[in-house]
Short mmCIF file of C-alpha atoms (C1' of nucleotides) in Angstrom, two decimals:
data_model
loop_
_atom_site.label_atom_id
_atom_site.label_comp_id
_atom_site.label_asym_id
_atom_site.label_seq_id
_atom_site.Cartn_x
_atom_site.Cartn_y
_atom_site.Cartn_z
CA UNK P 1 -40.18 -1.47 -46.35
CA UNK P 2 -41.68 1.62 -46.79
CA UNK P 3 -39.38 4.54 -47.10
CA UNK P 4 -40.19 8.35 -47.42
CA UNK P 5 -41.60 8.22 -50.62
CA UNK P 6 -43.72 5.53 -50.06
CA UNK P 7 -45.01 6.68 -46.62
CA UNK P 8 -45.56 9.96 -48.57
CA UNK P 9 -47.53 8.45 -51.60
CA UNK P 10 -49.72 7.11 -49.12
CA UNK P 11 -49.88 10.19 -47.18
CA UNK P 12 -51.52 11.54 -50.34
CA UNK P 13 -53.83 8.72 -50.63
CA UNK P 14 -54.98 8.63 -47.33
CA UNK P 15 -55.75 12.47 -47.94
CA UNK P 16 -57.89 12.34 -50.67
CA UNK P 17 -60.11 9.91 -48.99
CA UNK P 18 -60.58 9.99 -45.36
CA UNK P 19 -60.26 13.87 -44.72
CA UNK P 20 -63.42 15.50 -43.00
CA UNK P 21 -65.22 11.95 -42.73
CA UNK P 22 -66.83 11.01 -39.53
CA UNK P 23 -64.93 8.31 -37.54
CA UNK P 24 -67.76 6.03 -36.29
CA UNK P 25 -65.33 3.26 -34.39
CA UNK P 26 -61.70 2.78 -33.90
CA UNK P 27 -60.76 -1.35 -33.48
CA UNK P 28 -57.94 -2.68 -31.84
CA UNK P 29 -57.39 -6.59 -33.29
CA UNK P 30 -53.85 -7.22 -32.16
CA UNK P 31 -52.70 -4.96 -28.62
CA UNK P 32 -48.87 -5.67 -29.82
CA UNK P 33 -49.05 -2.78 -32.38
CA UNK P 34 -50.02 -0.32 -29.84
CA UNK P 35 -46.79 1.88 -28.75
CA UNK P 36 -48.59 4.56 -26.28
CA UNK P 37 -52.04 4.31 -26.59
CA UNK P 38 -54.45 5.57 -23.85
CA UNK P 39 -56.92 2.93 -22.80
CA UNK P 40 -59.89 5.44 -23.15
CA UNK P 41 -60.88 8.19 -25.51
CA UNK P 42 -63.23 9.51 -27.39
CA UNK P 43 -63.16 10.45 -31.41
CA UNK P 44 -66.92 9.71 -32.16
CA UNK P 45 -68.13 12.41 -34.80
CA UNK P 46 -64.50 13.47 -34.81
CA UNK P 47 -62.68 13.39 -38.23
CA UNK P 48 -58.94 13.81 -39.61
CA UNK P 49 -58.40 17.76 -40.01
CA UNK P 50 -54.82 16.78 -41.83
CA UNK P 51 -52.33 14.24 -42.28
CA UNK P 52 -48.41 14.99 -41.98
CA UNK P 53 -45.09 12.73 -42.08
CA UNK P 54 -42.11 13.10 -40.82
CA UNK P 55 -39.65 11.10 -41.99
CA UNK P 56 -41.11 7.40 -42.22
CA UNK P 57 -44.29 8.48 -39.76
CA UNK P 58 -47.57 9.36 -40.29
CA UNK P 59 -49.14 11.89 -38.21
CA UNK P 60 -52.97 12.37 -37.89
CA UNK P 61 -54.64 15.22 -36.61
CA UNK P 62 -57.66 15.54 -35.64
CA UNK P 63 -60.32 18.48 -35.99
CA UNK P 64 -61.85 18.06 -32.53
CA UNK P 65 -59.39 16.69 -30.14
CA UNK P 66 -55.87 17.82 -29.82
CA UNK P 67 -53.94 14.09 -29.85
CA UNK P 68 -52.38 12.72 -32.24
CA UNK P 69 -52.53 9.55 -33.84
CA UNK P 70 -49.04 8.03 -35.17
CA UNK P 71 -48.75 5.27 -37.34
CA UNK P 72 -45.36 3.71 -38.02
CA UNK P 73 -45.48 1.29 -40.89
CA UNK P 74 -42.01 -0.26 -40.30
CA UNK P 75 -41.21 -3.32 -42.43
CA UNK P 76 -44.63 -4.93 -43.45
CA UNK P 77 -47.53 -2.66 -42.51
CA UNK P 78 -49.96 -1.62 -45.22
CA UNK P 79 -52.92 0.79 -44.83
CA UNK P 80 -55.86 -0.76 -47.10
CA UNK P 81 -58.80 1.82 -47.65
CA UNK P 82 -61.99 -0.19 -48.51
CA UNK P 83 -64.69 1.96 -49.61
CA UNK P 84 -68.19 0.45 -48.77
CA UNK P 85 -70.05 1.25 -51.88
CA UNK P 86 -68.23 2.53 -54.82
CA UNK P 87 -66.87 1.25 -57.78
CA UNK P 88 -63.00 1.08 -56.19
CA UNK P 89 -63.36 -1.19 -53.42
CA UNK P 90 -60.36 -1.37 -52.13
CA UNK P 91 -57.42 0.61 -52.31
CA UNK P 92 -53.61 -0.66 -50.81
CA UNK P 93 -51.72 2.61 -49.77
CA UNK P 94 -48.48 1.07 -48.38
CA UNK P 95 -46.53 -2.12 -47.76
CA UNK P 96 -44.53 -3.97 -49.78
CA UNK P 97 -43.74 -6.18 -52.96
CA UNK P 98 -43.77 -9.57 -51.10
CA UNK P 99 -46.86 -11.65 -52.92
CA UNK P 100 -47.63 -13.79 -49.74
CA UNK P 101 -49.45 -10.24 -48.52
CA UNK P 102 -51.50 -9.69 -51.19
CA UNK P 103 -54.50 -8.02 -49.02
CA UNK P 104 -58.00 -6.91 -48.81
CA UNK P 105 -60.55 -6.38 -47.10
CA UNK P 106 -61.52 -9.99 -46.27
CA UNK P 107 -58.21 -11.10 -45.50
CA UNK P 108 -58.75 -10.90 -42.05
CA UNK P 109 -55.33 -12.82 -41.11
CA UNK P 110 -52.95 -9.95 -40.73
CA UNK P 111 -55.43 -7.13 -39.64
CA UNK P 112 -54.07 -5.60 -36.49
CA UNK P 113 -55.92 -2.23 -36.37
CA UNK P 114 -58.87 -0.37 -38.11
CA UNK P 115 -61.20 2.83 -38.39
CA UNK P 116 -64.48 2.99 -39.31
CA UNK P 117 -65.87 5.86 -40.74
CA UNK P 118 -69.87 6.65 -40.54
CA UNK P 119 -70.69 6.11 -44.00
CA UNK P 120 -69.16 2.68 -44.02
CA UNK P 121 -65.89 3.44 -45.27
CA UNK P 122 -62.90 1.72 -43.51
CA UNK P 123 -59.29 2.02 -43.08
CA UNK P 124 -57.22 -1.19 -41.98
CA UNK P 125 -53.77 -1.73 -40.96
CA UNK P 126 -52.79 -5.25 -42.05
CA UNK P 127 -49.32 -6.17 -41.03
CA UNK P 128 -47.53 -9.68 -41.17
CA UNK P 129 -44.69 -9.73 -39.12
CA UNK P 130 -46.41 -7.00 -36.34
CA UNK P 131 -43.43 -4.77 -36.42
CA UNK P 132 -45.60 -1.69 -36.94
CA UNK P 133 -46.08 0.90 -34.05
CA UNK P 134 -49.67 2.85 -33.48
CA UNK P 135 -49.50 5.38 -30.92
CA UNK P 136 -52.39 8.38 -29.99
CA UNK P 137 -50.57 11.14 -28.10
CA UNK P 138 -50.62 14.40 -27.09
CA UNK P 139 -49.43 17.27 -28.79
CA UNK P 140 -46.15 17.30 -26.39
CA UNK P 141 -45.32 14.07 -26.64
CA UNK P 142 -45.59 14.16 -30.69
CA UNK P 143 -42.61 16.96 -30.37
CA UNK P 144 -40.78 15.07 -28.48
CA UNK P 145 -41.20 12.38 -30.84
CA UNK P 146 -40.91 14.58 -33.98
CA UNK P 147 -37.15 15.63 -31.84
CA UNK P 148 -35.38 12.32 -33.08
CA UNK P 149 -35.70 13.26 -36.30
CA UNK P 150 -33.04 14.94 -38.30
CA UNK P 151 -33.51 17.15 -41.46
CA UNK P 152 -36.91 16.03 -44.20
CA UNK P 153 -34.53 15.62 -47.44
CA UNK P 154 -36.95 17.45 -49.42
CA UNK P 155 -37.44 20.74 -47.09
CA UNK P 156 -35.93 23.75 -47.63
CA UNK P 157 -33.75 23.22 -45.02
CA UNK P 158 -32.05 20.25 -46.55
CA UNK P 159 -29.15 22.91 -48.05
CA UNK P 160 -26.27 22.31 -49.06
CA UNK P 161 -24.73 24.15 -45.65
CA UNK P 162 -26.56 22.42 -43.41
CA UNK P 163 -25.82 19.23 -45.04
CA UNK P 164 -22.05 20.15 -44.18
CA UNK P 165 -23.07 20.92 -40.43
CA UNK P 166 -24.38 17.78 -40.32
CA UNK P 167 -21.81 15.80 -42.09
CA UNK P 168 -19.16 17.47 -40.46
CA UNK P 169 -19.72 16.18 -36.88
CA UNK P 170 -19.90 12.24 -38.60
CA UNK P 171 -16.26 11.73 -40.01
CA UNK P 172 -15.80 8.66 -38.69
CA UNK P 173 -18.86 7.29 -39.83
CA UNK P 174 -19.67 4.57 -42.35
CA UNK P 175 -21.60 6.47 -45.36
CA UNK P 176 -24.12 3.85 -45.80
CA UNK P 177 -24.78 3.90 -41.82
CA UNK P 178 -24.51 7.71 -42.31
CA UNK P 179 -27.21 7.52 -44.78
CA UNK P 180 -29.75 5.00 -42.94
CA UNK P 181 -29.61 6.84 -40.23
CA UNK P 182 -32.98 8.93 -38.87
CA UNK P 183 -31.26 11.57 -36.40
CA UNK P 184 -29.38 12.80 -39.20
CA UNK P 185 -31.43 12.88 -42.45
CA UNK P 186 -34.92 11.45 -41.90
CA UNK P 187 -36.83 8.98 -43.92
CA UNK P 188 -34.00 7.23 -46.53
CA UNK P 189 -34.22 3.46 -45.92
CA UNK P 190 -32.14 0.52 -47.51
CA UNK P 191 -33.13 0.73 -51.52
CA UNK P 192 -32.54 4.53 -51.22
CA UNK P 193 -29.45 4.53 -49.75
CA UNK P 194 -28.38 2.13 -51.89
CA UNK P 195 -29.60 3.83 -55.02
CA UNK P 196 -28.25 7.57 -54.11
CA UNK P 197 -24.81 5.90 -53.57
CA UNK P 198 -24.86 4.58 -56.97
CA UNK P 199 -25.71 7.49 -58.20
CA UNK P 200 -23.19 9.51 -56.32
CA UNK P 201 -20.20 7.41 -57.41
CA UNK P 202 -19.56 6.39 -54.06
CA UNK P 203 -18.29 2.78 -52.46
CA UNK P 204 -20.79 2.42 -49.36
CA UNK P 205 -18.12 1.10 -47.47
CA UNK P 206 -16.30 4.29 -47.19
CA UNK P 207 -15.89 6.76 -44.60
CA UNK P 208 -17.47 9.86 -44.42
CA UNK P 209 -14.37 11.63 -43.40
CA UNK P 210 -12.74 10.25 -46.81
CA UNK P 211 -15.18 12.28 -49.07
CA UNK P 212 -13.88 15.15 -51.27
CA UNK P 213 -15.27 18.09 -51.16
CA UNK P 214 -16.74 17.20 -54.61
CA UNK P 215 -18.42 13.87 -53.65
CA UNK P 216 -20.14 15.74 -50.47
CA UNK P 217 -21.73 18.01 -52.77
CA UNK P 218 -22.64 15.02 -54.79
CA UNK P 219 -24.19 13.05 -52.81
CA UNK P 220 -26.20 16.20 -50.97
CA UNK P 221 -27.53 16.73 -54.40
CA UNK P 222 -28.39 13.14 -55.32
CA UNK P 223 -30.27 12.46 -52.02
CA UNK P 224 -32.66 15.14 -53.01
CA UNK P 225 -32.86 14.02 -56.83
CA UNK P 226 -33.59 10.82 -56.10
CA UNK P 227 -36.06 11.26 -53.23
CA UNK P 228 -37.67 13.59 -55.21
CA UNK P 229 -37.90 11.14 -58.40
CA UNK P 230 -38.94 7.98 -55.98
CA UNK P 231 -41.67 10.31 -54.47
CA UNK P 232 -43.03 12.12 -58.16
CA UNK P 233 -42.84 7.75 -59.02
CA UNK P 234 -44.52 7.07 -56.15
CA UNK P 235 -42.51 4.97 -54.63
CA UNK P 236 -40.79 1.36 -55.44
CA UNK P 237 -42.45 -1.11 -53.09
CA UNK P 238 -45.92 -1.18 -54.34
CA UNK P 239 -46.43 -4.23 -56.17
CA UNK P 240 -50.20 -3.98 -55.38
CA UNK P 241 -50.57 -0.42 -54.85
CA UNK P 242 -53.27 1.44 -56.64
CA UNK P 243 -54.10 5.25 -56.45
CA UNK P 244 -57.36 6.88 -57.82
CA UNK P 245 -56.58 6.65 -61.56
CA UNK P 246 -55.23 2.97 -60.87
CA UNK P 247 -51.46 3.70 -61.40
CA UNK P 248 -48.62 1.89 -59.39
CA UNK P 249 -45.75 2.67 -58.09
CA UNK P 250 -43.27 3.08 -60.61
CA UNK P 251 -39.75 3.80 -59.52
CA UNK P 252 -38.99 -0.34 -59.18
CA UNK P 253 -38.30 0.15 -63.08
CA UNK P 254 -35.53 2.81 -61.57
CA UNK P 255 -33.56 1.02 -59.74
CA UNK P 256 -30.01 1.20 -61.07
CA UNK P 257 -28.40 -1.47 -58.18
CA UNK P 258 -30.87 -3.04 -55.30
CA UNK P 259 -32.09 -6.24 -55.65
CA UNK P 260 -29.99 -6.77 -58.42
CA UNK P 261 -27.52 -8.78 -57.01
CA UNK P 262 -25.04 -10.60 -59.66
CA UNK P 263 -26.30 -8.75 -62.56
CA UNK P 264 -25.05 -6.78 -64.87
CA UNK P 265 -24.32 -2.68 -63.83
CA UNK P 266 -26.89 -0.81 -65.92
CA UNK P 267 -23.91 1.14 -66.62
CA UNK P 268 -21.20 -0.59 -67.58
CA UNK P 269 -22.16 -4.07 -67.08
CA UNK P 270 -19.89 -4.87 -63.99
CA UNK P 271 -21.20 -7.37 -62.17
CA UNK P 272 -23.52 -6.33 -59.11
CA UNK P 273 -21.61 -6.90 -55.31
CA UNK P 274 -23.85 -7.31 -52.59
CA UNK P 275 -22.56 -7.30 -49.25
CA UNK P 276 -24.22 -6.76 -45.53
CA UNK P 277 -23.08 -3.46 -43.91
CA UNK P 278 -24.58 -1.56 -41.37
CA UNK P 279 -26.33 -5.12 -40.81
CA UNK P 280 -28.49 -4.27 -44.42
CA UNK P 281 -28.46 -6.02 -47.71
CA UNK P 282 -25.95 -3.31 -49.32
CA UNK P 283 -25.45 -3.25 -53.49
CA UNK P 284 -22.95 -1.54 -55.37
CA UNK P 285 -20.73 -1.60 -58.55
CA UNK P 286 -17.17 -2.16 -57.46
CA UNK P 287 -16.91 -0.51 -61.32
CA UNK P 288 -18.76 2.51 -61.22
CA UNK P 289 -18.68 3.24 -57.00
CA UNK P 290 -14.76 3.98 -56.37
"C1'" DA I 1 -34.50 -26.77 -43.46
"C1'" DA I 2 -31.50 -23.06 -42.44
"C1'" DG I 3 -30.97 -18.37 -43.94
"C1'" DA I 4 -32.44 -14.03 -45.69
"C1'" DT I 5 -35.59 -10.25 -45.56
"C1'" DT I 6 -36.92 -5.20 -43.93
"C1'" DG I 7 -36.89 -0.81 -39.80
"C1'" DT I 8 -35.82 0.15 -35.41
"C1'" DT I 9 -34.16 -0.45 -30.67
"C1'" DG I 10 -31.09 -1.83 -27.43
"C1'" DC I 11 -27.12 -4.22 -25.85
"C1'" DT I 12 -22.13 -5.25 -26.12
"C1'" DT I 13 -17.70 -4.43 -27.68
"C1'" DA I 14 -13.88 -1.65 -29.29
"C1'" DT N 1 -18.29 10.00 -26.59
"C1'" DT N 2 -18.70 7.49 -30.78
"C1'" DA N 3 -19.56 3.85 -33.88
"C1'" DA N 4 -19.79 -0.90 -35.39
"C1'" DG N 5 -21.88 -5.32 -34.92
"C1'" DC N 6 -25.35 -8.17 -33.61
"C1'" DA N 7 -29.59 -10.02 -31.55
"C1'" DA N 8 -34.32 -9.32 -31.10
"C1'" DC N 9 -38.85 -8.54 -32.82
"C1'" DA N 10 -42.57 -12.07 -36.33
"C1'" DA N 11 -43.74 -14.14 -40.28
"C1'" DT N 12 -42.85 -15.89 -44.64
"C1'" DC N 13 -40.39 -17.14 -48.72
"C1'" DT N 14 -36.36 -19.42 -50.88
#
DNA sequence: AAGATTGTTGCTTA
DNA sequence: TTAAGCAACAATCT
């Protein structure tokens, strides 16, 4: 469930804690999670030098060796960060709203992967449904990797002419589809697509040959505004996430259409569709999205 | 108790 | 070549 702004907030989590520690141990619990992992190496007494993202992925890099460690949260994955001896014990920096995964540092159930740092400090992967993908690669095989992505909504790059270059090549395209997918814009999921729609007036079951020129500069300017506001709220799907000063994610209270199936349109009080396309959950007001 | 859920890949069909 | 649709993946909740 994570989406860009949630894989970011907990980019900045992860930052202020684990940077420049020393990595005592790294523990594989559950071998499924592993995408390309080599079956030896060596990061004793190495430490993360930085942490980046691109689109939904976290990259780790390392201040001693040059690979790379990717972790891809996909559906259910949450990084927990359980400090040994302090007065925050645990801290949840991803996963979702679902109550059944309520987890810490005893819940050993769902714990698929973990690092331990020297001074006791750990950082576990707990994942339900084992969806999420840990790789450790080299630099070469990160750019190919980093290749599949299309353009970060929130770079520079992300103007309004090459949003037509990329748009323009997609006419025949379903918008929502358009939206979801990675090669073209990276990092919007299902809420977020959902939600810049809304805002952008549009019917996700259009085309995106049928937009005006209007409604493309819309929507290229609503998938930055609401990125942007998701990632300052850090993030929706953090019923149990905590950051330093013990705030949650706050853009659930946001949310002008998903999850809110047959209720009223915040707007004008239409009554919430939801339909599948692109094989997602897909909400709209048949009111306010012509 | 069947169906829905979420992200991604991969297959099939048009 | 392109895109839509669907199953698969695994576990859990409704």
């Amino acid at each position: 469930m994570p989406e860009l702004p949630e894989v970011e907030t907990i980019r900045n989590g992860l930052r202020r804690f684990i940077l420049n520690q020393k990595i005592s141990k790294v523990e594989i619990l559950d071998k499924k999670i592993l995408n390309d992992f080599p079956k030896k190496f060596n990061l004793l007494d190495d430490c993360f030098l930085e942490i980046d993202r691109v689109g939904k992925l976290l990259i780790f890099n390392f201040k001693k060796s040059s690979l790379k460690l990717l972790i891809h949260l996909r559906m259910t994955g949450q990084l927990v960060f359980c400090q040994k001896n302090k007065k925050i014990k645990k801290l949840i920096l991803g996963g979702h709203s679902d109550r059944s995964t309520k987890i810490n540092c005893q819940n050993l159930k769902h714990l698929r992967f973990k690092i331990i740092f020297k001074n006791g400090d750990e950082l576990n992967l707990n994942d339900t449904r084992r969806f999420a993908k840990v790789s450790l690669v080299s630099p070469d095989v990160l750019l190919l990797e980093k290749k599949k992505f299309g353009i970060e909504p929130l770079s520079s790059e992300f103007s309004y002419l090459n949003f037509l270059e990329i748009i323009k090549n997609k006419k025949s395209k379903n918008i929502k589809s358009f939206l979801l997918d990675q090669s073209l814009i990276a990092g919007i999921g299902n809420i977020y697509a959902d939600e810049i729609l809304f805002s952008s007036k549009i019917n996700p079951i259009r085309n995106v040959g049928s937009l005006s020129k209007l409604e493309v500069a819309d929507l290229h300017k609503n998938i930055n505004k609401i990125i942007k506001l998701a990632v300052d709220k850090k993030g929706t799907t953090f019923s149990d996430y905590v950051d330093i000063e013990g705030k949650s994610g706050s853009f659930l209270g946001f949310l002008q259409v998903y999850g809110r199936d047959a209720l009223p349109c915040k707007k004008c009080k239409n009554t919430i569709k939801k339909i599948k396309l692109a094989g997602r959950g897909t909400h709209y007001c048949s009111f306010c999205q012509k």
